[in-house]
Coordinates of C-alpha atoms in Angstrom, one line a residue:
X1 CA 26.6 -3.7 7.3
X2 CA 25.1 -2.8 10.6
X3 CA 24.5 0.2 11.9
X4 CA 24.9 1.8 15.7
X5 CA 22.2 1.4 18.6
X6 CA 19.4 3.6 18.4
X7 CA 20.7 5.5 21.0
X8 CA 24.2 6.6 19.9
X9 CA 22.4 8.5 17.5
X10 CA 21.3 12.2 18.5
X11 CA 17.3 12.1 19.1
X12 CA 15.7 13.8 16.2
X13 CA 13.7 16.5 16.9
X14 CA 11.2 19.2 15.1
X15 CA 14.6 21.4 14.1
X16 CA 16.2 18.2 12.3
X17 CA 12.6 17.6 10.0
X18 CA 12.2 21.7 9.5
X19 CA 15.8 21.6 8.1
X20 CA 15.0 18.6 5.8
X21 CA 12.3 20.3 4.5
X22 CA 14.6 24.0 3.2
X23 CA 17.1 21.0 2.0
X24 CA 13.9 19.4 0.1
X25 CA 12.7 22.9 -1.5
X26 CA 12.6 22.5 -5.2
X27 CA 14.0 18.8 -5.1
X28 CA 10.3 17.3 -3.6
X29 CA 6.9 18.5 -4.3
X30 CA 4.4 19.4 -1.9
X31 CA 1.9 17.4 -2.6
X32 CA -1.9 18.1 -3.0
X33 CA -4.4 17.6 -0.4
X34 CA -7.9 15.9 -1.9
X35 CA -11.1 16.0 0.1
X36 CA -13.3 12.6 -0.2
X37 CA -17.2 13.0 -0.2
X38 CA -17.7 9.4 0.2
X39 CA -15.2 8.9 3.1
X40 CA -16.6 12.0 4.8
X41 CA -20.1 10.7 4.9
X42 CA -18.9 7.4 6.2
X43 CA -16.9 8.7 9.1
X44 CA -19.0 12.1 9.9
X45 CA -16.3 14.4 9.8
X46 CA -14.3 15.7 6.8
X47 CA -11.5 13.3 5.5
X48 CA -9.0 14.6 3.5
X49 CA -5.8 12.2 1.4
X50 CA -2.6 13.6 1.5
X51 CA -1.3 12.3 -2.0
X52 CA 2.3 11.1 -1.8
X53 CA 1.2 9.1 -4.5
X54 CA 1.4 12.0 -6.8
X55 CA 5.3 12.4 -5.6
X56 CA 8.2 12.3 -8.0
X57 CA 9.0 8.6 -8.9
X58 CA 5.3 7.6 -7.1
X59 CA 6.1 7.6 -3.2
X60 CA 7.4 9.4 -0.3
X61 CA 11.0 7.7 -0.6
X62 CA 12.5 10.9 -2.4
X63 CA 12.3 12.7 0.5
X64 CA 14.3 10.7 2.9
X65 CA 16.5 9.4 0.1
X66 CA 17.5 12.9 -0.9
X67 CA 18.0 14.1 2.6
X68 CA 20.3 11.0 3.8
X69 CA 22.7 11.1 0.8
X70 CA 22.9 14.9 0.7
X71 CA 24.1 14.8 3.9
X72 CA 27.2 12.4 2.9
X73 CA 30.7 14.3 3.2
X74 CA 32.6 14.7 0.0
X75 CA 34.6 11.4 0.5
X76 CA 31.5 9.4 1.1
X77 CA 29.7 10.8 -2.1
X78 CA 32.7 9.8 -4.1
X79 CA 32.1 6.4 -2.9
X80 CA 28.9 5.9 -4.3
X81 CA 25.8 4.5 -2.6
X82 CA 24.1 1.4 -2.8
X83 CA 20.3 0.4 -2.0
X84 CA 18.0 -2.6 -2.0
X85 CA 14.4 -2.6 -2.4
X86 CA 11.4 -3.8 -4.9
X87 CA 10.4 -0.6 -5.6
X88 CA 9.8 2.6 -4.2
X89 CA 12.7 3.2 -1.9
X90 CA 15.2 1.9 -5.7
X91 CA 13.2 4.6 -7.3
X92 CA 13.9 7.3 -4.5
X93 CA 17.4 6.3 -3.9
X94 CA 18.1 6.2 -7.9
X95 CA 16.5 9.9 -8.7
X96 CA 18.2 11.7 -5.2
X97 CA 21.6 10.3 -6.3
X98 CA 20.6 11.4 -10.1
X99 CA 20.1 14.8 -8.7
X100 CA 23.3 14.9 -6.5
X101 CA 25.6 13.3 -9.2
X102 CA 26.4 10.0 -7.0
X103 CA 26.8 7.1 -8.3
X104 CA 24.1 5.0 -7.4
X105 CA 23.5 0.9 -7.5
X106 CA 20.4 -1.1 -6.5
X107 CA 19.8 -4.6 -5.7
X108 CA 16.2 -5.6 -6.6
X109 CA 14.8 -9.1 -6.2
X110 CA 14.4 -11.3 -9.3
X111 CA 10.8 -10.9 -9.5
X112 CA 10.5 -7.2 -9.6
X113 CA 8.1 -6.1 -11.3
X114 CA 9.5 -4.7 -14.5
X115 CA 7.8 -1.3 -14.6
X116 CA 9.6 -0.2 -11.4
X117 CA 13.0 -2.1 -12.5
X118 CA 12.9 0.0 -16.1
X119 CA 11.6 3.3 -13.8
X120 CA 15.2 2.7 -11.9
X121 CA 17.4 2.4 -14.3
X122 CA 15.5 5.2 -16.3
X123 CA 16.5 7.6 -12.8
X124 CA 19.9 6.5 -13.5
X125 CA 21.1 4.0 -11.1
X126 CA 23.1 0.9 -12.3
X127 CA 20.2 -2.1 -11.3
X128 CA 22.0 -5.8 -9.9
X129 CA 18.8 -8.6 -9.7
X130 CA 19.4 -10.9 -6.9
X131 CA 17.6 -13.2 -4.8
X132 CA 13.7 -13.9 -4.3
X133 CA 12.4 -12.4 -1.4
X134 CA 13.7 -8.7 -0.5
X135 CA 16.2 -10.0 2.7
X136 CA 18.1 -12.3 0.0
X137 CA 18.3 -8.6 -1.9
X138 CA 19.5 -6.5 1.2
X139 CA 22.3 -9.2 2.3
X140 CA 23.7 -9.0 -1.3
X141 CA 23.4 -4.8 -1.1
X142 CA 24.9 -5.4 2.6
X143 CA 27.7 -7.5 1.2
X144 CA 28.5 -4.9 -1.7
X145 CA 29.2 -2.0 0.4
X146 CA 31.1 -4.1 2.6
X147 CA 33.4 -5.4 -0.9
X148 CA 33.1 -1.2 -2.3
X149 CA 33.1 0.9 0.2
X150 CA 29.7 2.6 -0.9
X151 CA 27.3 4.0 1.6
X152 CA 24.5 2.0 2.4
X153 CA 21.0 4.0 1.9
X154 CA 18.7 1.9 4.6
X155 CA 15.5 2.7 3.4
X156 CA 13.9 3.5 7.3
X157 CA 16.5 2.6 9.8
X158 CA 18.5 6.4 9.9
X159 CA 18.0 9.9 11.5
X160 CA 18.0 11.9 8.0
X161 CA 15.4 9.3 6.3
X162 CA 13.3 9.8 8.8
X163 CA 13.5 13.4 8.8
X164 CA 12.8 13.6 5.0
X165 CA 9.9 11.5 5.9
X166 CA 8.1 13.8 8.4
X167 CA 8.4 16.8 6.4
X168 CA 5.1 15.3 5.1
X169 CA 3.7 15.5 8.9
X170 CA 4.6 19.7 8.5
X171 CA 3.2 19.7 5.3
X172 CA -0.1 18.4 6.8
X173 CA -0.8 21.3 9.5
X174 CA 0.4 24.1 7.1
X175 CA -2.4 22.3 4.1
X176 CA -4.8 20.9 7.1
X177 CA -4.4 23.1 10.2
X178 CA -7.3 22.0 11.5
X179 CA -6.3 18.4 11.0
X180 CA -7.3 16.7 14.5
X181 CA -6.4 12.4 13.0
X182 CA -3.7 11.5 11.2
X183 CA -3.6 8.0 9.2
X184 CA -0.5 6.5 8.2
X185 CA 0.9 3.0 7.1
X186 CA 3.6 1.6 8.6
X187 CA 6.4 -0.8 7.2
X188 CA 9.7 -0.3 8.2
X189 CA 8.6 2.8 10.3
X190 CA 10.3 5.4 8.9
X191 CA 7.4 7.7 8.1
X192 CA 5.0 7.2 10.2
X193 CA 7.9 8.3 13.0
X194 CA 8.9 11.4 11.0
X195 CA 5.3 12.4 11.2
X196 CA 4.5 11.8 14.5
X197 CA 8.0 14.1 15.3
X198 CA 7.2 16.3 13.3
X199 CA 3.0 16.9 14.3
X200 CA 3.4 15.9 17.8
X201 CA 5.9 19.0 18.3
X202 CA 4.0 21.3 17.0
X203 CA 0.2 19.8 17.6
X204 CA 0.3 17.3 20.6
X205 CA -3.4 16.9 20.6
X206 CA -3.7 15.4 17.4
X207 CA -4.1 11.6 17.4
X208 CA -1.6 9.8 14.9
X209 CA -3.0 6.1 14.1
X210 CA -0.9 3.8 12.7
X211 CA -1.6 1.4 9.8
X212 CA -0.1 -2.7 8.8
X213 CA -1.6 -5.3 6.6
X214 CA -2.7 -8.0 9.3
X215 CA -0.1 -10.5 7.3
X216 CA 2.8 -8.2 7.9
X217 CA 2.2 -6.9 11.3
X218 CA 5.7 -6.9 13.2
X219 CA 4.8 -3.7 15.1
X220 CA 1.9 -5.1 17.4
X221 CA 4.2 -8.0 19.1
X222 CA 7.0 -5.4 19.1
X223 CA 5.1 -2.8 20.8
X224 CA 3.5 -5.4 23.1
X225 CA 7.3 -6.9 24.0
X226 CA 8.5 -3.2 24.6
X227 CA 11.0 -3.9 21.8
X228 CA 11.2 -4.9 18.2
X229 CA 10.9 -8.7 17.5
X230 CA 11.1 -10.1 13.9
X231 CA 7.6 -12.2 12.4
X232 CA 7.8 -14.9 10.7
X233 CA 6.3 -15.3 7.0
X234 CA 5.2 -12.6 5.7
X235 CA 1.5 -13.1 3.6
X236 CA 0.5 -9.8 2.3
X237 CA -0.4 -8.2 -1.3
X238 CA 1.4 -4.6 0.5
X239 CA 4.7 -4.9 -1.2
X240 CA 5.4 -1.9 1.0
X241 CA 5.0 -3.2 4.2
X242 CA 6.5 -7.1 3.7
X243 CA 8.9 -5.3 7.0
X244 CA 10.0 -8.7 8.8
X245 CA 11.5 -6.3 12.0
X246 CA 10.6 -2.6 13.0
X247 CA 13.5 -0.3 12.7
X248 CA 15.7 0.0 15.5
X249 CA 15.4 3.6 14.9
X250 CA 12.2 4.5 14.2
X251 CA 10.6 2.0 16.8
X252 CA 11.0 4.0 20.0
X253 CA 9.5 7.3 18.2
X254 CA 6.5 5.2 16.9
X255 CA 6.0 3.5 20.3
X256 CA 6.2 6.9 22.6
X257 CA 4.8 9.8 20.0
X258 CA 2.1 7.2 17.4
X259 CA -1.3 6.9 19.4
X260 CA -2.4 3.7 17.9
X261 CA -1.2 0.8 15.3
X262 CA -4.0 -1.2 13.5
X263 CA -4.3 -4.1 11.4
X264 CA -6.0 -4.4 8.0
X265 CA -7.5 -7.5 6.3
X266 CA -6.7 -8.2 2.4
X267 CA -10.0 -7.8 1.8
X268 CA -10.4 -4.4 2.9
X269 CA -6.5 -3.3 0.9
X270 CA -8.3 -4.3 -2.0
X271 CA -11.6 -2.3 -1.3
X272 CA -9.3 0.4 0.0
X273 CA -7.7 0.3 -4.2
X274 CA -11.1 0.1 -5.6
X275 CA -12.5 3.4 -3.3
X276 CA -9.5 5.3 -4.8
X277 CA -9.6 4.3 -8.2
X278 CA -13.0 4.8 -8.7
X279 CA -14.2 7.4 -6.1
X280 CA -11.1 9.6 -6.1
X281 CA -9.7 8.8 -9.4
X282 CA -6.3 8.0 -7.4
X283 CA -4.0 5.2 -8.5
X284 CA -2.8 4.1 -5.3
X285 CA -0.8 0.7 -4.5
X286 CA -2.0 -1.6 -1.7
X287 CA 0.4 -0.3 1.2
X288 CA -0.6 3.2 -0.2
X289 CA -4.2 2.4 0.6
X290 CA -3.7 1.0 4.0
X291 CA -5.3 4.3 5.9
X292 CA -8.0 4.5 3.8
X293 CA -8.6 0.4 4.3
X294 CA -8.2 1.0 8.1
X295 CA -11.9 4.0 7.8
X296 CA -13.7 1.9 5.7
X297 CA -13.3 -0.7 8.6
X298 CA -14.3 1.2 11.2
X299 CA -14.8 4.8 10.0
X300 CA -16.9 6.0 13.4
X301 CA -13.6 5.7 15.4
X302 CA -11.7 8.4 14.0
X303 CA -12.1 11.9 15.3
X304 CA -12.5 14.3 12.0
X305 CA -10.9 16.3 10.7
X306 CA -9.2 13.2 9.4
X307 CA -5.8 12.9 6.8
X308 CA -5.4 10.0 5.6
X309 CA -2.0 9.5 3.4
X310 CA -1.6 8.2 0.3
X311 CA 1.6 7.0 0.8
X312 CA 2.5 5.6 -3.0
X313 CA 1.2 4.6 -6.0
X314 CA 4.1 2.4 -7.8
X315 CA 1.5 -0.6 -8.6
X316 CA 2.4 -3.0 -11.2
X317 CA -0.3 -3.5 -13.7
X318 CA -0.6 -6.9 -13.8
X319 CA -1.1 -7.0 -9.8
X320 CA -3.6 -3.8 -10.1
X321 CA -5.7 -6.4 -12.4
X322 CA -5.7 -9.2 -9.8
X323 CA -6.0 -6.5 -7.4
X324 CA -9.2 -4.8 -8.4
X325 CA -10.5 -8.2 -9.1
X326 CA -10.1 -9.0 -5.8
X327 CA -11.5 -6.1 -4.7
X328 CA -14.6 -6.2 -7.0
X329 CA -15.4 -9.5 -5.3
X330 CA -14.8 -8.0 -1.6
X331 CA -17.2 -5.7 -2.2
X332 CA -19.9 -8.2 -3.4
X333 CA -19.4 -6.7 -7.3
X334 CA -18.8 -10.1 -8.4
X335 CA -21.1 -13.2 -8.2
X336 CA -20.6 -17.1 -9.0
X337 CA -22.6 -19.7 -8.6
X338 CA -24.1 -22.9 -10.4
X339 CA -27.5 -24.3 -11.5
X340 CA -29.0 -26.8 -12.6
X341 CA -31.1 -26.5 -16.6
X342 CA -33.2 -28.8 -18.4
X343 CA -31.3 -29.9 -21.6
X344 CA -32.7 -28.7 -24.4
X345 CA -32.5 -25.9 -27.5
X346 CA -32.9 -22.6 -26.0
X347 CA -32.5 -23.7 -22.7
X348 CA -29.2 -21.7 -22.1
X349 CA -30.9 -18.3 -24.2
X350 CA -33.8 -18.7 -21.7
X351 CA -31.6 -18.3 -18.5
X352 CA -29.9 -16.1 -19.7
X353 CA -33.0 -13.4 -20.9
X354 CA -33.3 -13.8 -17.1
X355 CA -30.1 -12.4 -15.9
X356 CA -30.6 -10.0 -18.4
X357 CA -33.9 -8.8 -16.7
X358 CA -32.1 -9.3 -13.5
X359 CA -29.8 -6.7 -15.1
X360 CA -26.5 -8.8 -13.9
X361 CA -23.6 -8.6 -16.9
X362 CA -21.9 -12.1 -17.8
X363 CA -18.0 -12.3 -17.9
X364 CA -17.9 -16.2 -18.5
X365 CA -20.4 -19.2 -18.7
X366 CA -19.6 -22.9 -18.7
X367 CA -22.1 -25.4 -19.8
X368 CA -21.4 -28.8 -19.4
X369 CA -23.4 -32.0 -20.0
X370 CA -21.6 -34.9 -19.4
X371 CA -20.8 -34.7 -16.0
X372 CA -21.4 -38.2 -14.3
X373 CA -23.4 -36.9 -11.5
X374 CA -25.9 -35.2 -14.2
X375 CA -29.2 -37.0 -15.5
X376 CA -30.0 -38.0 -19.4
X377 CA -31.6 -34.6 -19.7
X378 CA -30.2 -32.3 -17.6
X379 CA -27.0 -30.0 -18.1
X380 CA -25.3 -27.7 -15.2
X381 CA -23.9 -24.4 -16.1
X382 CA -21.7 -22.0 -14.3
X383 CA -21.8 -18.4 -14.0
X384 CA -19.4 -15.5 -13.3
X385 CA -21.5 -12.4 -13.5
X386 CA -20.8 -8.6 -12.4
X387 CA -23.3 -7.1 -9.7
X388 CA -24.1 -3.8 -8.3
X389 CA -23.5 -5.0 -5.1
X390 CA -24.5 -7.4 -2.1
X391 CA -28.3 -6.7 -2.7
X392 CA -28.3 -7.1 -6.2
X393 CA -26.0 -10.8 -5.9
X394 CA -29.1 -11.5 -3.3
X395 CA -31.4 -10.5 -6.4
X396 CA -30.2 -12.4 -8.9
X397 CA -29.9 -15.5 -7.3
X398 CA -33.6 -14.8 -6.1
X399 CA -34.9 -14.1 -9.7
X400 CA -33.2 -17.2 -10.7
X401 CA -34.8 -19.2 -8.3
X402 CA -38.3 -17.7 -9.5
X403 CA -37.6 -18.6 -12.7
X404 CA -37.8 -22.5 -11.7
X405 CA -33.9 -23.1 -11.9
X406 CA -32.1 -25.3 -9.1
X407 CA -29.0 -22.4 -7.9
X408 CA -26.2 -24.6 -6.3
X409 CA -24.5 -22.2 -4.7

């Protein structure tokens, strides 16, 4: 299904998001705003997270979701609607149509995670798995409205999604109004645009920096060409923003009304996680995190007051574990290395009273001795150990050493 030019649609304006947002009261909440201590003192000016991860079904989607199918006429509505996605836009889609009493189908790839396929289905839409990678998925949703007649629900590429979405930017100046940065991550495009409609209209001044995992970047080259260009692979743990091609809608109001678009390194997603979950007790997926990977990367180039939005927190728990593991090791929490021990009873107690000293916690120890490369008395163990941090890896290594033991690495 493809949908008209950019151009033949009406420009959205601060009228079209302000109506969205009477259409969204009682359907959306208005989420809380949470001030962070740690990302204040890092940046030198208060920084406050807008929590869309605290939306119903876990993201932002409702709001666009609900907005584009309530504004279906009669015959559409009996038609039904159909979606694809992995996650958070299914979820949206599924509850809005729930809410409206339209019949509602979703194409989600094969390897969804099964949390968010059960959370569909749970919302009420009828769930079709198909294909491996998410454009497999949206050819097959393509191909069913095309066979049924049912509206496709784009999940960044229309006027009304994009409206829902920036009712979030007037939710910001009526909880912030002193706001002077906004943070946002960027997929498709979709809210990062409403935003900047919506804030730009009402507060030019404030700067509006945009947010991509540096594996998933198609808006860079696209704002650099003057027009959106598709990427190639897509390598990225940000589900959210695995966005091959900017939105033929959405591009032009990122590229005139969004100040800035940065990149953001795996590494700093998964410190981003870690930060929330453990400094702002926030459960927050990896494209959900991007703003607050994007301070902790350079936190003296934002101009405070700073928001930063949590855009969603659907994270399967099997990819949270890898995630914070990840994370942990980023932020130097995590040390491995190898040594060298003379064999004999006790040896293995003895270095290990050390790292007790050291204070450093063992998570798994591997002692071999018949390694080749080893001599008659001599046995090599490896080490994966929890740390406080950087200084304390440094420490431990260094106590080691003291203690007469050859550290490999």
């Amino acid at each position: 299904m493809s949908f008209p030019p950019a151009t033949q649609f009406p420009p959205l304006i601060l009228d079209d998001i302000k109506g969205a947002q009477k259409m969204l009261s009682g359907v959306s909440r208005v989420t809380a705003m949470e001030g962070s201590r740690h990302l204040t003192d890092l940046v030198g000016a208060p920084v406050r997270f807008k929590c869309e991860n605290l939306q119903r079904t876990g993201s932002f989607k409702l709001r666009g979701a609900y907005v584009r199918i309530a504004g279906l006429s009669p015959v559409e509505r009996a038609a039904g609607v159909v979606a694809a996605s992995a996650g958070n836009h299914a979820q949206g889609v599924a509850l809005a149509s729930a809410l409206l009493g339209v019949r509602a189908t979703v194409f989600m790839p094969v390897g969804a995670p099964l949390p968010k396929v059960a959370a569909t289905r749970e919302y009420g839409a009828r769930v079709r798995l198909h294909g491996h990678v998410v454009d497999e998925t949206l050819a097959a949703a393509q191909e069913y409205a095309q066979e049924t007649g049912a509206v496709f629900i784009h999940p960044f590429d229309h006027p009304d999604i994009i409206a829902g979405q920036g009712t979030v930017g007037l939710e910001i100046l009526e909880q912030c109004p002193e706001v002077r940065t906004i943070v946002v991550g960027i997929g498709g495009g979709g809210l990062a645009a409403g935003i900047a409609v919506a804030v730009k209209a009402v507060r030019p001044d404030v700067r509006i920096v945009g947010v991509q995992a540096a594996g998933a970047a198609a808006y860079p080259p696209s704002l650099a060409a003057g027009h959106p260009v598709s990427i190639g692979s897509l390598q990225t743990m940000a589900d959210g923003m695995k966005v091959g091609r900017p939105g033929d809608v959405p591009f032009p109001l990122i590229r005139d009304l969004v100040d800035e678009v940065r990149t953001v390194s795996e590494d700093e997603l998964s410190s981003a996680l870690l930060l929330c979950l453990e400094r702002a007790k926030m459960v927050v997926e990896p494209a959900g995190a991007s703003p607050v990977a994007a301070l902790l990367s350079d936190p003296k180039s934002f101009r405070g007051p700073v928001v930063a939005l949590l855009s969603g927190g659907n994270v399967d728990p099997l990819l949270m574990q890898r995630i914070l593991t990840h994370g942990m090791s980023a932020a130097g929490r995590y040390l491995s290395l190898r040594l060298r021990l003379t064999d004999r009873p006790g040896a293995l107690a003895t270095m290990l009273a050390v790292l007790s000293v050291a204070d450093a916690n063992v998570l798994d120890v591997s002692h071999v001795r018949t390694d080749p490369r080893l001599g008659l008395t001599e046995a090599e163990v490896e080490l994966h150990l929890e740390t406080k941090g950087p200084e304390h890896c440094a420490e431990v290594a260094a106590a080691l050493r003291d203690a007469g033991y050859l550290v490999l690495n």
